[in-house]
Tab-separated table of C-alpha atoms in Angstrom:
chain	number	residue	atom	x	y	z
A	1	MET	CA	130.193	107.953	99.886
A	2	SER	CA	131.847	104.745	98.686
A	3	HIS	CA	129.084	104.181	96.113
A	4	LEU	CA	129.855	107.533	94.537
A	5	VAL	CA	133.591	107.949	94.771
A	6	ASN	CA	134.807	104.424	94.110
A	7	ALA	CA	133.395	104.267	90.586
A	8	TYR	CA	136.136	106.529	89.265
A	9	ARG	CA	138.761	106.200	91.990
A	10	ARG	CA	142.210	106.650	90.476
A	11	SER	CA	144.758	103.878	90.940
A	12	SER	CA	148.230	103.026	89.710
A	13	ARG	CA	146.538	101.565	86.624
A	14	ARG	CA	145.493	105.029	85.438
A	15	ALA	CA	146.036	104.336	81.748
A	16	ASP	CA	143.850	101.212	81.838
A	17	GLY	CA	141.128	103.142	83.650
A	18	LEU	CA	141.153	105.905	81.056
A	19	THR	CA	141.036	103.383	78.227
A	20	LEU	CA	138.078	101.630	79.810
A	21	HIS	CA	136.364	104.979	80.331
A	22	ARG	CA	136.797	105.845	76.627
A	23	ILE	CA	135.429	102.470	75.597
A	24	ARG	CA	132.379	103.001	77.795
A	25	LEU	CA	131.805	106.415	76.288
A	26	ALA	CA	132.079	105.024	72.784
A	27	LEU	CA	129.685	102.215	73.652
A	28	ALA	CA	127.244	104.650	75.202
A	29	GLY	CA	127.339	106.833	72.099
A	30	SER	CA	126.746	103.861	69.851
A	31	LEU	CA	124.050	102.271	71.995
A	32	LEU	CA	122.094	105.384	72.790
A	33	GLY	CA	122.369	107.257	69.531
A	34	ILE	CA	123.527	110.327	71.389
A	35	CYS	CA	124.402	112.131	68.197
A	36	ALA	CA	122.198	115.117	67.430
A	37	LEU	CA	118.860	114.356	65.898
A	38	SER	CA	118.704	115.743	62.384
A	39	GLY	CA	115.718	117.648	61.106
A	40	ALA	CA	114.899	114.721	58.860
A	41	HIS	CA	114.645	112.486	61.899
A	42	ALA	CA	112.987	114.921	64.289
A	43	GLU	CA	111.633	113.343	67.458
A	44	THR	CA	108.972	114.500	69.882
A	45	LEU	CA	109.155	113.200	73.427
A	46	THR	CA	106.087	113.635	75.626
A	47	THR	CA	106.785	114.008	79.347
A	48	TRP	CA	104.644	114.228	82.490
A	49	ASP	CA	105.831	115.637	85.792
A	50	VAL	CA	104.219	116.938	88.975
A	51	TRP	CA	106.507	119.897	89.564
A	52	ASN	CA	103.879	122.609	89.685
A	53	TYR	CA	105.358	124.809	92.419
A	54	PRO	CA	106.507	128.080	90.792
A	55	ALA	CA	110.218	127.540	91.491
A	56	GLN	CA	110.045	123.946	90.245
A	57	ASP	CA	108.089	124.864	87.139
A	58	THR	CA	110.498	127.682	86.265
A	59	LEU	CA	113.505	125.404	86.601
A	60	MET	CA	111.874	122.676	84.512
A	61	LYS	CA	111.027	125.116	81.730
A	62	GLN	CA	114.680	126.141	81.642
A	63	THR	CA	115.749	122.489	81.697
A	64	VAL	CA	113.507	121.586	78.759
A	65	THR	CA	114.925	124.478	76.728
A	66	GLN	CA	118.513	123.539	77.551
A	67	PHE	CA	117.984	119.881	76.677
A	68	GLU	CA	116.343	120.729	73.357
A	69	GLN	CA	119.241	123.047	72.512
A	70	GLN	CA	121.708	120.267	73.269
A	71	ASN	CA	119.723	117.839	71.085
A	72	PRO	CA	118.813	119.599	67.810
A	73	GLY	CA	115.770	118.089	66.167
A	74	LEU	CA	114.222	117.029	69.483
A	75	ARG	CA	111.078	118.605	70.890
A	76	LEU	CA	110.001	117.943	74.462
A	77	ASP	CA	106.257	118.153	74.916
A	78	ARG	CA	106.091	118.670	78.678
A	79	SER	CA	102.859	118.758	80.664
A	80	VAL	CA	102.476	119.351	84.393
A	81	HIS	CA	99.996	117.262	86.382
A	82	ALA	CA	98.643	116.889	89.890
A	83	SER	CA	100.173	114.048	91.899
A	84	ALA	CA	96.872	112.166	91.660
A	85	ASP	CA	97.332	112.001	87.882
A	86	THR	CA	100.322	109.697	88.324
A	87	ARG	CA	97.962	106.968	89.421
A	88	ILE	CA	94.782	105.953	87.551
A	89	PRO	CA	94.913	108.708	84.871
A	90	LEU	CA	98.472	107.744	83.914
A	91	LYS	CA	97.571	104.067	83.726
A	92	LEU	CA	94.540	104.768	81.528
A	93	SER	CA	96.601	107.020	79.307
A	94	LEU	CA	99.314	104.401	78.832
A	95	THR	CA	96.795	101.632	78.253
A	96	SER	CA	95.229	103.673	75.462
A	97	GLY	CA	98.639	104.147	73.856
A	98	GLU	CA	98.382	107.931	74.046
A	99	GLY	CA	100.361	108.538	77.219
A	100	PRO	CA	103.780	110.117	77.761
A	101	GLN	CA	107.074	108.412	76.984
A	102	VAL	CA	108.605	109.757	80.203
A	103	ALA	CA	106.578	110.147	83.384
A	104	GLN	CA	106.940	110.508	87.103
A	105	VAL	CA	105.373	107.382	88.583
A	106	ASN	CA	104.084	106.994	92.114
A	107	GLN	CA	105.966	104.303	94.007
A	108	GLY	CA	104.389	101.267	95.581
A	109	GLY	CA	102.469	98.171	94.551
A	110	GLY	CA	99.253	99.893	93.518
A	111	ASP	CA	101.037	102.250	91.146
A	112	MET	CA	104.505	101.451	89.807
A	113	GLY	CA	104.075	97.774	90.671
A	114	ALA	CA	100.784	97.605	88.767
A	115	LEU	CA	102.279	99.344	85.728
A	116	VAL	CA	105.232	96.940	85.746
A	117	HIS	CA	102.897	93.964	86.046
A	118	GLU	CA	100.911	95.139	83.022
A	119	LYS	CA	104.130	95.786	81.059
A	120	LEU	CA	103.473	99.511	80.803
A	121	LEU	CA	107.003	100.460	81.929
A	122	TYR	CA	110.415	99.552	80.522
A	123	SER	CA	113.258	98.262	82.657
A	124	LEU	CA	116.072	100.788	83.043
A	125	ASP	CA	118.753	98.214	83.844
A	126	ASP	CA	120.828	98.808	80.696
A	127	TYR	CA	120.654	102.573	81.068
A	128	ALA	CA	121.587	102.325	84.751
A	129	LYS	CA	124.847	100.650	83.700
A	130	ILE	CA	125.599	103.165	80.966
A	131	TYR	CA	124.878	106.204	83.109
A	132	HIS	CA	126.314	104.709	86.326
A	133	TRP	CA	123.157	105.315	88.332
A	134	GLU	CA	124.013	102.438	90.661
A	135	GLN	CA	127.222	104.279	91.600
A	136	ARG	CA	125.607	107.715	91.868
A	137	PHE	CA	122.665	106.702	94.062
A	138	SER	CA	122.636	104.603	97.202
A	139	ALA	CA	121.217	101.096	97.029
A	140	SER	CA	118.398	101.983	99.423
A	141	ILE	CA	117.219	104.789	97.115
A	142	LEU	CA	117.187	102.654	93.968
A	143	LYS	CA	115.618	99.718	95.825
A	144	ARG	CA	112.392	101.727	96.115
A	145	ASN	CA	112.001	101.549	92.338
A	146	ARG	CA	112.845	97.881	91.792
A	147	TRP	CA	110.427	95.108	90.850
A	148	SER	CA	111.211	91.500	90.038
A	149	ASP	CA	109.734	89.391	87.246
A	150	HIS	CA	107.414	87.952	89.895
A	151	ASN	CA	106.321	91.463	90.948
A	152	ASP	CA	108.324	91.430	94.179
A	153	PHE	CA	108.790	94.962	95.504
A	154	GLY	CA	112.321	96.135	96.279
A	155	GLU	CA	114.284	93.677	94.151
A	156	GLY	CA	114.998	92.846	90.536
A	157	HIS	CA	114.806	95.334	87.689
A	158	LEU	CA	115.048	99.098	88.022
A	159	TYR	CA	112.028	101.030	86.718
A	160	GLY	CA	112.609	104.590	87.890
A	161	VAL	CA	115.140	107.184	89.010
A	162	ALA	CA	114.253	110.203	91.144
A	163	SER	CA	115.643	113.713	90.975
A	164	LEU	CA	114.697	115.063	94.413
A	165	GLY	CA	115.113	113.689	97.920
A	166	GLU	CA	113.491	114.252	101.297
A	167	MET	CA	114.047	113.158	104.874
A	168	VAL	CA	112.775	113.675	108.387
A	169	GLY	CA	115.284	115.164	110.785
A	170	LEU	CA	115.833	117.437	113.762
A	171	TYR	CA	115.237	121.155	113.348
A	172	TYR	CA	116.489	123.216	116.291
A	173	ASN	CA	116.393	126.869	117.295
A	174	LYS	CA	119.965	127.772	118.212
A	175	LYS	CA	118.920	131.045	119.853
A	176	LEU	CA	116.630	129.239	122.301
A	177	LEU	CA	119.280	126.610	123.062
A	178	ASP	CA	121.865	129.320	123.721
A	179	ARG	CA	119.429	131.140	125.999
A	180	ALA	CA	119.022	127.943	128.027
A	181	GLY	CA	122.770	127.242	128.056
A	182	ILE	CA	122.359	124.023	126.070
A	183	ALA	CA	124.765	122.734	123.424
A	184	VAL	CA	123.380	121.000	120.364
A	185	PRO	CA	122.915	117.397	121.640
A	186	GLU	CA	125.154	114.736	120.142
A	187	ASN	CA	123.430	111.626	121.519
A	188	MET	CA	120.011	110.639	122.807
A	189	ASP	CA	120.978	110.981	126.467
A	190	GLU	CA	122.028	114.589	125.842
A	191	PHE	CA	118.854	115.185	123.845
A	192	GLU	CA	116.610	114.009	126.687
A	193	ALA	CA	118.599	116.089	129.165
A	194	ALA	CA	118.090	119.116	126.908
A	195	LEU	CA	114.328	118.514	126.796
A	196	SER	CA	114.203	118.426	130.587
A	197	LYS	CA	116.312	121.559	131.042
A	198	LEU	CA	114.297	123.523	128.489
A	199	GLN	CA	111.073	122.671	130.275
A	200	GLN	CA	112.540	123.722	133.620
A	201	GLN	CA	113.378	127.101	132.100
A	202	GLY	CA	109.891	127.621	130.714
A	203	ILE	CA	110.825	127.020	127.066
A	204	ALA	CA	108.650	124.584	125.105
A	205	PRO	CA	111.058	121.720	124.386
A	206	MET	CA	109.479	120.221	121.267
A	207	MET	CA	106.964	121.392	118.706
A	208	MET	CA	104.359	118.834	117.750
A	209	GLY	CA	101.220	118.797	115.599
A	210	LEU	CA	99.034	115.748	116.092
A	211	LEU	CA	95.637	116.800	114.793
A	212	ASP	CA	95.458	116.217	111.066
A	213	SER	CA	98.784	115.032	109.776
A	214	ASN	CA	101.792	112.788	110.189
A	215	GLY	CA	103.592	114.642	112.990
A	216	GLY	CA	103.063	111.858	115.524
A	217	PRO	CA	103.719	108.953	113.155
A	218	HIS	CA	106.895	110.621	111.857
A	219	LEU	CA	108.216	111.003	115.393
A	220	LEU	CA	107.469	107.334	116.096
A	221	MET	CA	109.223	106.287	112.876
A	222	MET	CA	112.265	108.402	113.702
A	223	LEU	CA	112.626	107.113	117.263
A	224	TRP	CA	112.316	103.539	115.990
A	225	GLN	CA	114.776	103.815	113.112
A	226	ASP	CA	117.251	105.924	115.078
A	227	GLN	CA	117.898	102.732	117.073
A	228	ILE	CA	118.651	100.683	113.928
A	229	ASP	CA	122.182	100.703	112.545
A	230	SER	CA	122.355	100.726	108.756
A	231	LYS	CA	124.292	97.457	108.749
A	232	ASP	CA	121.302	95.841	110.482
A	233	ARG	CA	118.613	97.283	108.221
A	234	LYS	CA	117.530	94.088	106.424
A	235	PRO	CA	114.675	93.112	108.799
A	236	LEU	CA	113.103	96.555	108.401
A	237	ASP	CA	113.630	96.475	104.627
A	238	ASP	CA	111.948	93.064	104.464
A	239	LEU	CA	109.050	94.334	106.554
A	240	ILE	CA	108.448	97.362	104.348
A	241	TYR	CA	108.862	95.499	101.068
A	242	GLY	CA	106.320	92.830	102.013
A	243	LYS	CA	108.814	90.022	102.552
A	244	GLY	CA	107.510	89.335	106.051
A	245	GLY	CA	108.509	90.158	109.580
A	246	THR	CA	106.753	91.685	112.539
A	247	PHE	CA	105.972	94.994	114.190
A	248	HIS	CA	106.464	93.228	117.530
A	249	ASP	CA	109.916	94.751	117.690
A	250	GLU	CA	111.555	95.799	120.950
A	251	LYS	CA	112.959	98.935	119.326
A	252	LEU	CA	109.508	99.995	118.123
A	253	LEU	CA	108.137	99.299	121.604
A	254	LYS	CA	110.903	101.447	123.083
A	255	ALA	CA	110.103	104.245	120.616
A	256	ALA	CA	106.413	104.202	121.530
A	257	THR	CA	107.261	104.106	125.238
A	258	LEU	CA	109.612	107.064	124.867
A	259	MET	CA	106.973	109.094	123.030
A	260	LYS	CA	104.459	108.429	125.804
A	261	THR	CA	107.040	109.356	128.446
A	262	TRP	CA	107.790	112.651	126.716
A	263	ALA	CA	104.083	113.408	126.489
A	264	ASP	CA	103.578	112.628	130.186
A	265	LYS	CA	106.492	114.892	131.112
A	266	GLY	CA	105.015	117.762	129.132
A	267	TYR	CA	107.828	118.027	126.595
A	268	PHE	CA	105.477	118.652	123.652
A	269	PHE	CA	104.117	122.111	122.870
A	270	PRO	CA	100.968	122.849	124.925
A	271	GLY	CA	97.788	121.928	123.063
A	272	TYR	CA	99.646	119.845	120.487
A	273	GLN	CA	96.691	117.428	120.231
A	274	GLY	CA	94.653	120.154	118.507
A	275	ILE	CA	97.409	121.500	116.246
A	276	GLY	CA	98.002	120.398	112.652
A	277	ASN	CA	101.549	119.859	111.419
A	278	ASP	CA	101.499	122.895	109.101
A	279	ASP	CA	100.449	125.100	112.012
A	280	ALA	CA	103.122	123.453	114.148
A	281	ALA	CA	105.735	124.391	111.546
A	282	THR	CA	104.553	128.003	111.609
A	283	LEU	CA	104.688	128.095	115.414
A	284	PHE	CA	108.202	126.662	115.335
A	285	GLN	CA	109.226	129.161	112.668
A	286	ASN	CA	108.066	131.913	115.031
A	287	GLY	CA	110.313	130.686	117.837
A	288	GLN	CA	107.725	128.921	119.987
A	289	ALA	CA	109.779	125.766	120.691
A	290	ALA	CA	113.400	124.642	120.682
A	291	PHE	CA	113.103	121.425	118.653
A	292	PHE	CA	110.897	120.181	115.809
A	293	ILE	CA	111.213	116.701	114.294
A	294	SER	CA	109.820	116.947	110.793
A	295	GLY	CA	110.584	116.781	107.100
A	296	THR	CA	112.749	118.748	104.726
A	297	TRP	CA	109.603	119.833	102.884
A	298	TYR	CA	109.368	122.632	105.485
A	299	MET	CA	112.836	124.028	104.836
A	300	GLY	CA	111.594	126.714	102.434
A	301	GLN	CA	109.382	128.090	105.186
A	302	LEU	CA	111.753	127.575	108.098
A	303	GLN	CA	114.743	129.196	106.397
A	304	GLU	CA	113.056	132.557	107.006
A	305	ASN	CA	114.132	132.253	110.653
A	306	LYS	CA	117.942	132.394	110.644
A	307	ASP	CA	118.083	130.877	114.144
A	308	ILE	CA	116.719	127.557	112.836
A	309	HIS	CA	119.173	124.797	111.915
A	310	PHE	CA	118.964	121.141	110.858
A	311	ALA	CA	120.702	117.957	112.025
A	312	ASP	CA	120.204	114.217	112.091
A	313	LEU	CA	118.492	112.917	115.214
A	314	PRO	CA	121.064	112.220	117.976
A	315	PRO	CA	121.745	108.464	118.022
A	316	PHE	CA	120.947	105.989	120.753
A	317	PRO	CA	123.823	104.308	122.637
A	318	GLY	CA	125.682	101.727	120.561
A	319	VAL	CA	124.338	102.933	117.200
A	320	THR	CA	126.965	104.508	114.964
A	321	SER	CA	125.129	104.761	111.620
A	322	PRO	CA	121.409	105.117	112.405
A	323	LEU	CA	118.709	104.969	109.792
A	324	MET	CA	116.976	108.240	109.006
A	325	VAL	CA	113.382	108.316	107.783
A	326	GLY	CA	113.198	109.591	104.237
A	327	GLY	CA	112.637	108.907	100.596
A	328	THR	CA	112.609	110.539	97.209
A	329	ASP	CA	110.287	112.469	95.007
A	330	LEU	CA	108.371	110.481	92.392
A	331	PRO	CA	110.885	108.769	90.103
A	332	PHE	CA	110.980	109.166	86.336
A	333	SER	CA	110.201	106.096	84.234
A	334	ILE	CA	110.176	105.187	80.544
A	335	THR	CA	106.738	104.011	79.517
A	336	SER	CA	105.375	101.575	76.962
A	337	THR	CA	104.483	104.417	74.582
A	338	ALA	CA	108.198	104.805	73.795
A	339	LYS	CA	107.800	102.338	70.934
A	340	THR	CA	111.176	102.716	69.234
A	341	ARG	CA	114.695	102.222	70.516
A	342	GLN	CA	115.486	105.801	69.536
A	343	GLN	CA	112.623	107.092	71.690
A	344	ARG	CA	113.740	105.010	74.653
A	345	ASP	CA	117.368	106.081	74.244
A	346	ILE	CA	116.537	109.777	74.157
A	347	ALA	CA	114.079	109.279	77.043
A	348	ALA	CA	116.868	107.714	79.123
A	349	LYS	CA	119.208	110.523	78.163
A	350	PHE	CA	116.620	113.061	79.329
A	351	ILE	CA	116.114	111.210	82.630
A	352	ASN	CA	119.869	111.135	83.134
A	353	TYR	CA	119.944	114.897	82.554
A	354	LEU	CA	117.227	115.343	85.184
A	355	VAL	CA	119.271	113.437	87.778
A	356	SER	CA	122.685	114.794	86.762
A	357	ASP	CA	125.087	116.664	89.022
A	358	GLN	CA	124.424	119.762	86.919
A	359	MET	CA	120.711	119.474	87.646
A	360	ALA	CA	121.424	118.771	91.321
A	361	GLU	CA	123.233	122.088	91.624
A	362	ALA	CA	120.329	123.803	89.862
A	363	TRP	CA	117.910	122.257	92.366
A	364	LEU	CA	120.090	123.409	95.277
A	365	LYS	CA	120.196	126.921	93.855
A	366	ALA	CA	116.394	126.856	93.547
A	367	GLY	CA	116.052	125.749	97.180
A	368	PHE	CA	115.364	122.011	96.809
A	369	LEU	CA	117.156	118.865	97.983
A	370	PRO	CA	118.497	116.725	95.108
A	371	ALA	CA	118.395	112.944	95.449
A	372	SER	CA	121.937	112.414	94.222
A	373	ALA	CA	124.787	112.898	96.678
A	374	ASP	CA	127.504	114.912	94.995
A	375	LYS	CA	130.070	115.874	97.626
A	376	ASN	CA	131.461	118.529	95.300
A	377	ALA	CA	128.128	120.255	94.706
A	378	LYS	CA	128.164	124.021	95.118
A	379	LEU	CA	126.032	124.750	98.168
A	380	PRO	CA	123.891	127.896	98.156
A	381	ALA	CA	125.553	130.647	100.206
A	382	ASP	CA	122.223	132.425	100.647
A	383	ASN	CA	120.453	129.336	102.036
A	384	PRO	CA	122.472	127.967	104.979
A	385	LEU	CA	119.598	125.755	106.173
A	386	LEU	CA	119.515	123.909	102.842
A	387	ALA	CA	123.293	123.574	102.956
A	388	GLU	CA	123.014	121.909	106.387
A	389	ILE	CA	120.290	119.598	105.119
A	390	TYR	CA	122.344	118.620	102.079
A	391	ARG	CA	125.365	117.806	104.240
A	392	VAL	CA	123.196	115.496	106.353
A	393	TRP	CA	121.856	113.904	103.139
A	394	ILE	CA	125.458	113.265	101.987
A	395	LYS	CA	126.338	111.765	105.370
A	396	VAL	CA	123.320	109.454	105.464
A	397	SER	CA	123.777	108.438	101.815
A	398	ASP	CA	127.425	107.649	102.522
A	399	TYR	CA	126.485	104.764	104.814
A	400	ASP	CA	123.281	103.842	102.960
A	401	GLY	CA	121.205	104.979	105.911
A	402	LEU	CA	118.036	106.295	104.278
A	403	GLY	CA	115.250	104.501	106.081
A	404	HIS	CA	111.532	104.205	105.450
A	405	TYR	CA	108.162	105.780	105.907
A	406	ILE	CA	106.726	102.723	107.592
A	407	ASP	CA	103.217	103.390	106.271
A	408	TRP	CA	104.541	101.907	103.011
A	409	ALA	CA	104.224	98.489	104.675
A	410	THR	CA	100.498	98.183	103.876
A	411	PRO	CA	97.882	100.229	102.007
A	412	THR	CA	96.112	101.070	105.290
A	413	MET	CA	99.101	101.464	107.583
A	414	ILE	CA	99.045	105.267	107.546
A	415	ASN	CA	95.500	105.266	108.961
A	416	ALA	CA	96.516	102.766	111.627
A	417	LEU	CA	99.538	104.854	112.580
A	418	GLN	CA	97.585	108.076	112.878
A	419	GLU	CA	94.826	106.481	114.937
A	420	HIS	CA	96.973	104.536	117.366
A	421	VAL	CA	99.607	107.220	117.928
A	422	GLN	CA	96.785	109.569	118.911
A	423	LEU	CA	95.364	106.941	121.273
A	424	LEU	CA	98.818	106.323	122.730
A	425	LEU	CA	99.516	109.974	123.490
A	426	ALA	CA	95.987	110.442	124.861
A	427	GLY	CA	96.647	107.667	127.382
A	428	LYS	CA	93.946	105.426	125.895
A	429	GLU	CA	96.323	102.793	124.563
A	430	SER	CA	99.598	101.365	125.836
A	431	PRO	CA	102.815	101.146	123.795
A	432	GLN	CA	102.333	97.366	123.659
A	433	GLN	CA	98.784	97.762	122.340
A	434	LEU	CA	100.042	100.137	119.652
A	435	THR	CA	102.590	97.616	118.392
A	436	ASP	CA	99.914	94.890	118.555
A	437	GLN	CA	97.593	96.936	116.342
A	438	LEU	CA	100.298	97.759	113.792
A	439	ASP	CA	101.357	94.134	113.631
A	440	GLU	CA	97.773	92.975	113.144
A	441	ASN	CA	97.372	95.438	110.275
A	442	TYR	CA	100.527	94.031	108.702
A	443	ARG	CA	99.613	90.357	109.202
A	444	GLN	CA	96.219	90.862	107.564
A	445	TYR	CA	97.882	92.498	104.564
A	446	ILE	CA	100.511	89.756	104.221
A	447	LYS	CA	97.686	87.187	104.084
A	448	THR	CA	96.269	88.908	101.010
A	449	LEU	CA	99.625	88.599	99.252
A	450	LYS	CA	99.583	84.827	99.659
A	451	HIS	CA	96.341	84.333	97.773
């Protein structure tokens, strides 16, 4: 990944590079007060996170202990919260002046954007330079946590950095493909041919859960963004970040048409309309279909079946670096309750520790996907599925190809997606009508931004 390797690429001017590196380290030490905190100047840093799964909680407890040991005189007062607490409860806590100095903040205008607008978060721009976050993370990842002085989403100052990543990709059952005599498809034409051949052999081609979740919308998003090369991503970025644009897009229309075609041909698992996505994942885990387009949040479950593998969705003709739907966990921010420079410096140092390469390897070992893309990370030998996922993450990060959950476009877009994808696959709405409805939802929202 050019973002990651170029920052310290060696050249013939090695001595100058080393001198500059030493100067930066000295500046960082001076600016951040990285020296150990003495007992006379003991500091307590209050932190909020939402990592309440047992494996996450265990790792965070270890992390807190390690960081305190590395910073004598510091005490981290960590509390674990439900995701809902990162919204109104966090805002109320910060407004009262009693909230945490470091917190995971939900992304989007109603949450991070509102906190920025009310000056309840500090810009991380200076710390991003010192810790080289802009070299360690792709631009599309950091863009999700940027807000301008005019409260424009996706540009301006950086207000958060995330530790974990996620993406939607193609799970496949290699045993079923081998049984059908099908190689892992490398392009969309091969993928469609595989779907047809699987059906002819009596093997359910694709698992799908449409009832109560995002299975249908995620498939639509993937088929749309798989047609968009990363170098041509700006129109989609503008659409998602409220800059304008339209859902009357020929690639979205093609995606919706393809979904309807696959449904009509019977490529989805029988009865998919009445199956939730969690149940679909369990059925796929048990070998009931050859393919499953879904998120990396299922990898812990799906790794139990050693026949299941992960890949990026095969690209459409003419697309060399397709976007891949994904995002990050909630980013960590420094809040307004960090009143002193010393508090903010140690808060930034803690955030940097949470997103470090060392922490990334710890997350991999624990079975989670880190947001950073360290090509030299030690991949877990006992978790080959996660290793495959991480290699795809590195590949996509390398060309800045992490796309979007398109429901971010408006506060009500997720409801519109769920409703109209169901109508589409039930034959009650055409692909054109679906794009019309999504565009109308977007246009109504954009009007509210202009008042």
